[in-house]
Amino acid sequence: MQRRSALPALLLGVALVGAVTALPAVAQTEATAPAASASAPKTNPSAATAPEPQGKADVAKLMASQALPDVVIGNADAPVTIIEYASMTCSHCRDFHSESYPAIKADYLDTGKAKLILREFPFDPRALGAFMLARCAGDDKRTAMVDVLFDQQREWAGAENASVALLKIAQLAGMTQDQFTACLQDTELQGKIVAVQKAGQDEFGVNATPTFFINGDKYAGALSADEMAAVIEKHL
């Protein structure tokens, strides 16, 4: 597990317009690459041992209102709730979303067995800016925007001029350049994203990305599709 100190807002510089506050120290955890399957079902929970949770949080507190409204992927009444705290610049979060998430979505989110809520836990100022753009796209486009940002993470997260790369992504979501600039200068939105992160850290002990809570059970680190499926099956 890597740990890094908070990065000052100046790291955004001209790459992301607007001031951004320093973020609390967080860490990234190692990802586990799942075995992909071309046939349905996409997961094989019997092929994996469900990892032991690293803690437990009160589900009612987890589901309490946040500084920003949760965007639910799947049936809101699904019996299993997965809450993911992620950073847009976290390579292990990217790997989870490219390698494990599609299978989990097909077998559990799309079938009404589980729902997933991704909450902002920005690792650095660029991640904060990316999350701001995803929120500015609107709740109906936020999930798709997050998907694209993860898919293209290598293009914008390490770019010399992140603004150019992020603007192209924002335009795909229908933003104009003026809207893009206004979004990144929205200090109220910025503060709400930081508040979501702070609540995750202070109330639920999140200090790494990705961190999952599955019906309250805490798992720090990316899970393979089969590992997550095995955990979900325990709650069905």
PDB file of C-alpha atoms in Angstrom:
ATOM      1  CA  MET A   1       0.000   0.000   0.000  1.00  0.00           C
ATOM      2  CA  GLN A   2       1.398   3.384  -0.999  1.00  0.00           C
ATOM      3  CA  ARG A   3       0.862   6.467   1.103  1.00  0.00           C
ATOM      4  CA  ARG A   4       1.398  10.003  -0.031  1.00  0.00           C
ATOM      5  CA  SER A   5       0.998  13.360   1.647  1.00  0.00           C
ATOM      6  CA  ALA A   6      -1.670  15.827   0.555  1.00  0.00           C
ATOM      7  CA  LEU A   7      -0.887  17.777  -2.606  1.00  0.00           C
ATOM      8  CA  PRO A   8      -1.401  21.551  -2.716  1.00  0.00           C
ATOM      9  CA  ALA A   9      -3.929  23.177  -4.997  1.00  0.00           C
ATOM     10  CA  LEU A  10      -1.155  24.787  -7.028  1.00  0.00           C
ATOM     11  CA  LEU A  11      -0.522  21.442  -8.723  1.00  0.00           C
ATOM     12  CA  LEU A  12      -3.562  22.151 -10.827  1.00  0.00           C
ATOM     13  CA  GLY A  13      -1.858  25.284 -12.145  1.00  0.00           C
ATOM     14  CA  VAL A  14      -3.033  26.271 -15.573  1.00  0.00           C
ATOM     15  CA  ALA A  15      -3.897  22.660 -16.383  1.00  0.00           C
ATOM     16  CA  LEU A  16      -7.166  22.890 -14.476  1.00  0.00           C
ATOM     17  CA  VAL A  17      -8.543  26.385 -14.078  1.00  0.00           C
ATOM     18  CA  GLY A  18      -9.660  27.600 -10.683  1.00  0.00           C
ATOM     19  CA  ALA A  19      -8.349  27.168  -7.164  1.00  0.00           C
ATOM     20  CA  VAL A  20      -8.477  23.738  -5.547  1.00  0.00           C
ATOM     21  CA  THR A  21      -7.866  23.086  -1.886  1.00  0.00           C
ATOM     22  CA  ALA A  22      -5.261  20.612  -0.636  1.00  0.00           C
ATOM     23  CA  LEU A  23      -6.575  17.098  -0.081  1.00  0.00           C
ATOM     24  CA  PRO A  24      -6.094  14.792   2.927  1.00  0.00           C
ATOM     25  CA  ALA A  25      -3.468  12.081   2.674  1.00  0.00           C
ATOM     26  CA  VAL A  26      -4.768   8.937   0.992  1.00  0.00           C
ATOM     27  CA  ALA A  27      -3.317   5.783  -0.495  1.00  0.00           C
ATOM     28  CA  GLN A  28      -3.805   3.431  -3.398  1.00  0.00           C
ATOM     29  CA  THR A  29      -4.013  -0.311  -2.984  1.00  0.00           C
ATOM     30  CA  GLU A  30      -2.938  -3.061  -5.306  1.00  0.00           C
ATOM     31  CA  ALA A  31      -5.498  -4.292  -7.821  1.00  0.00           C
ATOM     32  CA  THR A  32      -6.228  -7.913  -8.576  1.00  0.00           C
ATOM     33  CA  ALA A  33      -6.882  -8.762 -12.200  1.00  0.00           C
ATOM     34  CA  PRO A  34      -9.890 -11.059 -12.600  1.00  0.00           C
ATOM     35  CA  ALA A  35     -10.195 -13.896 -15.030  1.00  0.00           C
ATOM     36  CA  ALA A  36     -12.444 -12.751 -17.829  1.00  0.00           C
ATOM     37  CA  SER A  37     -15.132 -14.984 -19.237  1.00  0.00           C
ATOM     38  CA  ALA A  38     -16.678 -14.621 -22.648  1.00  0.00           C
ATOM     39  CA  SER A  39     -19.843 -16.521 -21.742  1.00  0.00           C
ATOM     40  CA  ALA A  40     -22.670 -15.755 -19.329  1.00  0.00           C
ATOM     41  CA  PRO A  41     -22.615 -15.645 -16.404  1.00  0.00           C
ATOM     42  CA  LYS A  42     -19.626 -13.350 -16.321  1.00  0.00           C
ATOM     43  CA  THR A  43     -18.530 -14.266 -12.799  1.00  0.00           C
ATOM     44  CA  ASN A  44     -17.791 -17.541 -11.038  1.00  0.00           C
ATOM     45  CA  PRO A  45     -18.083 -16.927  -7.296  1.00  0.00           C
ATOM     46  CA  SER A  46     -17.343 -20.573  -6.511  1.00  0.00           C
ATOM     47  CA  ALA A  47     -13.900 -20.103  -8.069  1.00  0.00           C
ATOM     48  CA  ALA A  48     -12.873 -17.587  -5.427  1.00  0.00           C
ATOM     49  CA  THR A  49     -12.794 -17.473  -1.660  1.00  0.00           C
ATOM     50  CA  ALA A  50     -14.632 -14.456  -0.323  1.00  0.00           C
ATOM     51  CA  PRO A  51     -12.016 -12.316   1.430  1.00  0.00           C
ATOM     52  CA  GLU A  52     -12.515 -11.507   5.083  1.00  0.00           C
ATOM     53  CA  PRO A  53     -13.800  -7.972   5.678  1.00  0.00           C
ATOM     54  CA  GLN A  54     -11.342  -5.510   7.203  1.00  0.00           C
ATOM     55  CA  GLY A  55     -14.008  -3.871   9.294  1.00  0.00           C
ATOM     56  CA  LYS A  56     -17.701  -3.091   9.334  1.00  0.00           C
ATOM     57  CA  ALA A  57     -19.670   0.135   9.116  1.00  0.00           C
ATOM     58  CA  ASP A  58     -23.231   0.832  10.136  1.00  0.00           C
ATOM     59  CA  VAL A  59     -25.280   0.564   6.948  1.00  0.00           C
ATOM     60  CA  ALA A  60     -27.721   3.269   8.022  1.00  0.00           C
ATOM     61  CA  LYS A  61     -24.840   5.697   8.541  1.00  0.00           C
ATOM     62  CA  LEU A  62     -23.262   4.681   5.252  1.00  0.00           C
ATOM     63  CA  MET A  63     -26.517   5.386   3.441  1.00  0.00           C
ATOM     64  CA  ALA A  64     -27.152   8.705   5.178  1.00  0.00           C
ATOM     65  CA  SER A  65     -27.306  11.797   2.991  1.00  0.00           C
ATOM     66  CA  GLN A  66     -23.949  13.031   1.731  1.00  0.00           C
ATOM     67  CA  ALA A  67     -22.799  16.500   0.742  1.00  0.00           C
ATOM     68  CA  LEU A  68     -23.607  15.386  -2.821  1.00  0.00           C
ATOM     69  CA  PRO A  69     -26.464  13.051  -3.785  1.00  0.00           C
ATOM     70  CA  ASP A  70     -25.506   9.452  -4.417  1.00  0.00           C
ATOM     71  CA  VAL A  71     -25.855   8.202  -7.989  1.00  0.00           C
ATOM     72  CA  VAL A  72     -27.149   4.620  -7.831  1.00  0.00           C
ATOM     73  CA  ILE A  73     -26.153   2.096 -10.493  1.00  0.00           C
ATOM     74  CA  GLY A  74     -28.665  -0.744 -10.499  1.00  0.00           C
ATOM     75  CA  ASN A  75     -31.980  -1.230  -8.709  1.00  0.00           C
ATOM     76  CA  ALA A  76     -32.252   1.139  -5.747  1.00  0.00           C
ATOM     77  CA  ASP A  77     -34.133  -1.604  -3.849  1.00  0.00           C
ATOM     78  CA  ALA A  78     -31.523  -4.308  -4.497  1.00  0.00           C
ATOM     79  CA  PRO A  79     -30.717  -6.423  -1.407  1.00  0.00           C
ATOM     80  CA  VAL A  80     -26.956  -5.858  -1.664  1.00  0.00           C
ATOM     81  CA  THR A  81     -25.447  -2.382  -1.555  1.00  0.00           C
ATOM     82  CA  ILE A  82     -21.887  -1.784  -2.762  1.00  0.00           C
ATOM     83  CA  ILE A  83     -20.378   1.590  -1.899  1.00  0.00           C
ATOM     84  CA  GLU A  84     -17.065   2.332  -3.578  1.00  0.00           C
ATOM     85  CA  TYR A  85     -14.756   5.162  -2.543  1.00  0.00           C
ATOM     86  CA  ALA A  86     -12.503   5.867  -5.522  1.00  0.00           C
ATOM     87  CA  SER A  87     -10.100   8.411  -6.961  1.00  0.00           C
ATOM     88  CA  MET A  88     -10.185   9.264 -10.646  1.00  0.00           C
ATOM     89  CA  THR A  89      -6.362   9.163 -10.876  1.00  0.00           C
ATOM     90  CA  CYS A  90      -6.061   5.855  -9.005  1.00  0.00           C
ATOM     91  CA  SER A  91      -4.729   3.243 -11.447  1.00  0.00           C
ATOM     92  CA  HIS A  92      -6.113   0.418  -9.300  1.00  0.00           C
ATOM     93  CA  CYS A  93      -9.582   2.010  -9.389  1.00  0.00           C
ATOM     94  CA  ARG A  94      -9.218   2.215 -13.172  1.00  0.00           C
ATOM     95  CA  ASP A  95      -8.250  -1.446 -13.345  1.00  0.00           C
ATOM     96  CA  PHE A  96     -11.231  -2.469 -11.206  1.00  0.00           C
ATOM     97  CA  HIS A  97     -13.598  -0.546 -13.460  1.00  0.00           C
ATOM     98  CA  SER A  98     -12.124  -1.990 -16.643  1.00  0.00           C
ATOM     99  CA  GLU A  99     -11.604  -5.581 -15.477  1.00  0.00           C
ATOM    100  CA  SER A 100     -14.054  -6.412 -12.665  1.00  0.00           C
ATOM    101  CA  TYR A 101     -16.897  -3.912 -12.875  1.00  0.00           C
ATOM    102  CA  PRO A 102     -18.348  -5.024 -16.265  1.00  0.00           C
ATOM    103  CA  ALA A 103     -18.833  -8.593 -15.005  1.00  0.00           C
ATOM    104  CA  ILE A 104     -20.314  -7.421 -11.685  1.00  0.00           C
ATOM    105  CA  LYS A 105     -22.647  -5.085 -13.566  1.00  0.00           C
ATOM    106  CA  ALA A 106     -23.843  -7.871 -15.868  1.00  0.00           C
ATOM    107  CA  ASP A 107     -24.400 -10.501 -13.173  1.00  0.00           C
ATOM    108  CA  TYR A 108     -25.568  -8.416 -10.209  1.00  0.00           C
ATOM    109  CA  LEU A 109     -26.366  -4.766 -10.995  1.00  0.00           C
ATOM    110  CA  ASP A 110     -28.344  -5.391 -14.177  1.00  0.00           C
ATOM    111  CA  THR A 111     -30.200  -8.315 -12.591  1.00  0.00           C
ATOM    112  CA  GLY A 112     -31.401  -6.371  -9.546  1.00  0.00           C
ATOM    113  CA  LYS A 113     -29.358  -8.357  -7.035  1.00  0.00           C
ATOM    114  CA  ALA A 114     -27.044  -5.495  -6.101  1.00  0.00           C
ATOM    115  CA  LYS A 115     -26.574  -1.778  -6.581  1.00  0.00           C
ATOM    116  CA  LEU A 116     -23.355   0.227  -6.668  1.00  0.00           C
ATOM    117  CA  ILE A 117     -22.712   3.751  -5.463  1.00  0.00           C
ATOM    118  CA  LEU A 118     -19.405   5.393  -6.348  1.00  0.00           C
ATOM    119  CA  ARG A 119     -18.369   8.169  -3.975  1.00  0.00           C
ATOM    120  CA  GLU A 120     -15.681  10.734  -4.564  1.00  0.00           C
ATOM    121  CA  PHE A 121     -12.382  10.253  -2.733  1.00  0.00           C
ATOM    122  CA  PRO A 122      -9.997  12.338  -4.869  1.00  0.00           C
ATOM    123  CA  PHE A 123      -6.365  11.351  -4.514  1.00  0.00           C
ATOM    124  CA  ASP A 124      -4.980  14.625  -5.863  1.00  0.00           C
ATOM    125  CA  PRO A 125      -6.125  17.903  -7.435  1.00  0.00           C
ATOM    126  CA  ARG A 126      -6.488  16.426 -10.926  1.00  0.00           C
ATOM    127  CA  ALA A 127      -8.770  13.722  -9.553  1.00  0.00           C
ATOM    128  CA  LEU A 128     -10.809  16.432  -7.856  1.00  0.00           C
ATOM    129  CA  GLY A 129     -11.126  18.329 -11.133  1.00  0.00           C
ATOM    130  CA  ALA A 130     -12.217  15.170 -12.962  1.00  0.00           C
ATOM    131  CA  PHE A 131     -14.874  14.445 -10.348  1.00  0.00           C
ATOM    132  CA  MET A 132     -16.123  18.026 -10.662  1.00  0.00           C
ATOM    133  CA  LEU A 133     -16.545  17.584 -14.409  1.00  0.00           C
ATOM    134  CA  ALA A 134     -18.409  14.308 -13.892  1.00  0.00           C
ATOM    135  CA  ARG A 135     -20.850  16.044 -11.545  1.00  0.00           C
ATOM    136  CA  CYS A 136     -21.250  19.007 -13.891  1.00  0.00           C
ATOM    137  CA  ALA A 137     -22.261  16.611 -16.662  1.00  0.00           C
ATOM    138  CA  GLY A 138     -25.465  15.969 -14.692  1.00  0.00           C
ATOM    139  CA  ASP A 139     -26.648  12.983 -12.680  1.00  0.00           C
ATOM    140  CA  ASP A 140     -27.934  11.254 -15.818  1.00  0.00           C
ATOM    141  CA  LYS A 141     -24.487  11.449 -17.452  1.00  0.00           C
ATOM    142  CA  ARG A 142     -22.271  11.191 -14.388  1.00  0.00           C
ATOM    143  CA  THR A 143     -21.799   7.403 -14.526  1.00  0.00           C
ATOM    144  CA  ALA A 144     -20.949   7.475 -18.227  1.00  0.00           C
ATOM    145  CA  MET A 145     -18.558  10.365 -17.627  1.00  0.00           C
ATOM    146  CA  VAL A 146     -16.798   8.454 -14.855  1.00  0.00           C
ATOM    147  CA  ASP A 147     -16.489   5.442 -17.158  1.00  0.00           C
ATOM    148  CA  VAL A 148     -14.863   7.552 -19.882  1.00  0.00           C
ATOM    149  CA  LEU A 149     -12.528   9.258 -17.418  1.00  0.00           C
ATOM    150  CA  PHE A 150     -11.334   5.880 -16.156  1.00  0.00           C
ATOM    151  CA  ASP A 151     -11.037   4.501 -19.695  1.00  0.00           C
ATOM    152  CA  GLN A 152      -8.930   7.485 -20.777  1.00  0.00           C
ATOM    153  CA  GLN A 153      -7.106   7.984 -17.477  1.00  0.00           C
ATOM    154  CA  ARG A 154      -3.656   7.486 -19.039  1.00  0.00           C
ATOM    155  CA  GLU A 155      -4.348  10.292 -21.519  1.00  0.00           C
ATOM    156  CA  TRP A 156      -5.340  12.997 -19.036  1.00  0.00           C
ATOM    157  CA  ALA A 157      -4.034  12.090 -15.573  1.00  0.00           C
ATOM    158  CA  GLY A 158      -0.388  12.288 -16.577  1.00  0.00           C
ATOM    159  CA  ALA A 159      -0.707  14.855 -19.340  1.00  0.00           C
ATOM    160  CA  GLU A 160       1.436  17.990 -19.249  1.00  0.00           C
ATOM    161  CA  ASN A 161      -1.677  20.018 -19.956  1.00  0.00           C
ATOM    162  CA  ALA A 162      -4.573  18.129 -18.403  1.00  0.00           C
ATOM    163  CA  SER A 163      -6.997  20.884 -19.353  1.00  0.00           C
ATOM    164  CA  VAL A 164      -6.773  20.058 -23.063  1.00  0.00           C
ATOM    165  CA  ALA A 165      -7.390  16.337 -22.537  1.00  0.00           C
ATOM    166  CA  LEU A 166     -10.201  16.879 -20.034  1.00  0.00           C
ATOM    167  CA  LEU A 167     -11.886  19.467 -22.227  1.00  0.00           C
ATOM    168  CA  LYS A 168     -12.153  16.908 -25.031  1.00  0.00           C
ATOM    169  CA  ILE A 169     -13.851  14.467 -22.658  1.00  0.00           C
ATOM    170  CA  ALA A 170     -16.162  17.172 -21.303  1.00  0.00           C
ATOM    171  CA  GLN A 171     -17.180  18.123 -24.835  1.00  0.00           C
ATOM    172  CA  LEU A 172     -18.205  14.511 -25.459  1.00  0.00           C
ATOM    173  CA  ALA A 173     -20.658  14.999 -22.579  1.00  0.00           C
ATOM    174  CA  GLY A 174     -22.032  18.108 -24.278  1.00  0.00           C
ATOM    175  CA  MET A 175     -20.133  20.798 -22.347  1.00  0.00           C
ATOM    176  CA  THR A 176     -18.950  23.972 -23.993  1.00  0.00           C
ATOM    177  CA  GLN A 177     -15.556  25.435 -23.152  1.00  0.00           C
ATOM    178  CA  ASP A 178     -17.252  28.134 -21.054  1.00  0.00           C
ATOM    179  CA  GLN A 179     -19.184  25.491 -19.108  1.00  0.00           C
ATOM    180  CA  PHE A 180     -15.974  23.502 -18.641  1.00  0.00           C
ATOM    181  CA  THR A 181     -14.196  26.544 -17.197  1.00  0.00           C
ATOM    182  CA  ALA A 182     -17.148  27.494 -15.009  1.00  0.00           C
ATOM    183  CA  CYS A 183     -17.368  23.938 -13.642  1.00  0.00           C
ATOM    184  CA  LEU A 184     -13.731  23.872 -12.569  1.00  0.00           C
ATOM    185  CA  GLN A 185     -14.149  27.289 -10.910  1.00  0.00           C
ATOM    186  CA  ASP A 186     -17.206  26.167  -8.912  1.00  0.00           C
ATOM    187  CA  THR A 187     -15.855  26.399  -5.379  1.00  0.00           C
ATOM    188  CA  GLU A 188     -19.165  25.240  -3.877  1.00  0.00           C
ATOM    189  CA  LEU A 189     -19.039  21.985  -5.859  1.00  0.00           C
ATOM    190  CA  GLN A 190     -15.375  21.591  -4.998  1.00  0.00           C
ATOM    191  CA  GLY A 191     -16.183  21.934  -1.307  1.00  0.00           C
ATOM    192  CA  LYS A 192     -18.955  19.339  -1.499  1.00  0.00           C
ATOM    193  CA  ILE A 193     -16.659  16.773  -3.134  1.00  0.00           C
ATOM    194  CA  VAL A 194     -14.020  17.351  -0.475  1.00  0.00           C
ATOM    195  CA  ALA A 195     -16.777  16.980   2.157  1.00  0.00           C
ATOM    196  CA  VAL A 196     -17.740  13.556   0.729  1.00  0.00           C
ATOM    197  CA  GLN A 197     -14.099  12.527   0.946  1.00  0.00           C
ATOM    198  CA  LYS A 198     -13.723  13.865   4.485  1.00  0.00           C
ATOM    199  CA  ALA A 199     -16.831  11.996   5.641  1.00  0.00           C
ATOM    200  CA  GLY A 200     -15.491   8.773   4.178  1.00  0.00           C
ATOM    201  CA  GLN A 201     -12.177   9.282   5.928  1.00  0.00           C
ATOM    202  CA  ASP A 202     -13.465  10.533   9.286  1.00  0.00           C
ATOM    203  CA  GLU A 203     -16.624   8.467   9.684  1.00  0.00           C
ATOM    204  CA  PHE A 204     -15.723   5.205   7.964  1.00  0.00           C
ATOM    205  CA  GLY A 205     -11.936   5.069   8.125  1.00  0.00           C
ATOM    206  CA  VAL A 206     -11.350   5.214   4.378  1.00  0.00           C
ATOM    207  CA  ASN A 207      -7.677   5.942   3.685  1.00  0.00           C
ATOM    208  CA  ALA A 208      -7.077   3.998   0.480  1.00  0.00           C
ATOM    209  CA  THR A 209      -8.556   3.734  -2.968  1.00  0.00           C
ATOM    210  CA  PRO A 210     -10.471   1.798  -3.925  1.00  0.00           C
ATOM    211  CA  THR A 211     -12.308   0.936  -0.706  1.00  0.00           C
ATOM    212  CA  PHE A 212     -15.589  -0.968  -0.865  1.00  0.00           C
ATOM    213  CA  PHE A 213     -18.384  -1.401   1.663  1.00  0.00           C
ATOM    214  CA  ILE A 214     -20.622  -4.354   0.753  1.00  0.00           C
ATOM    215  CA  ASN A 215     -23.690  -4.311   3.012  1.00  0.00           C
ATOM    216  CA  GLY A 216     -21.413  -2.559   5.503  1.00  0.00           C
ATOM    217  CA  ASP A 217     -18.457  -4.962   5.285  1.00  0.00           C
ATOM    218  CA  LYS A 218     -15.260  -3.079   4.452  1.00  0.00           C
ATOM    219  CA  TYR A 219     -12.741  -4.190   1.835  1.00  0.00           C
ATOM    220  CA  ALA A 220      -9.739  -1.956   1.111  1.00  0.00           C
ATOM    221  CA  GLY A 221      -8.215  -2.739  -2.256  1.00  0.00           C
ATOM    222  CA  ALA A 222      -9.503  -3.770  -5.651  1.00  0.00           C
ATOM    223  CA  LEU A 223     -11.381  -7.076  -5.764  1.00  0.00           C
ATOM    224  CA  SER A 224     -11.480  -9.423  -8.712  1.00  0.00           C
ATOM    225  CA  ALA A 225     -14.886 -10.004 -10.243  1.00  0.00           C
ATOM    226  CA  ASP A 226     -15.049 -13.497  -8.729  1.00  0.00           C
ATOM    227  CA  GLU A 227     -13.982 -12.264  -5.282  1.00  0.00           C
ATOM    228  CA  MET A 228     -16.613  -9.560  -5.270  1.00  0.00           C
ATOM    229  CA  ALA A 229     -19.208 -12.017  -6.573  1.00  0.00           C
ATOM    230  CA  ALA A 230     -18.335 -14.400  -3.729  1.00  0.00           C
ATOM    231  CA  VAL A 231     -18.853 -11.591  -1.214  1.00  0.00           C
ATOM    232  CA  ILE A 232     -22.146 -10.554  -2.817  1.00  0.00           C
ATOM    233  CA  GLU A 233     -23.410 -14.146  -2.755  1.00  0.00           C
ATOM    234  CA  LYS A 234     -22.849 -14.245   1.024  1.00  0.00           C
ATOM    235  CA  HIS A 235     -25.424 -11.471   1.365  1.00  0.00           C
ATOM    236  CA  LEU A 236     -28.083 -12.918  -0.943  1.00  0.00           C
TER     237      LEU A 236
END
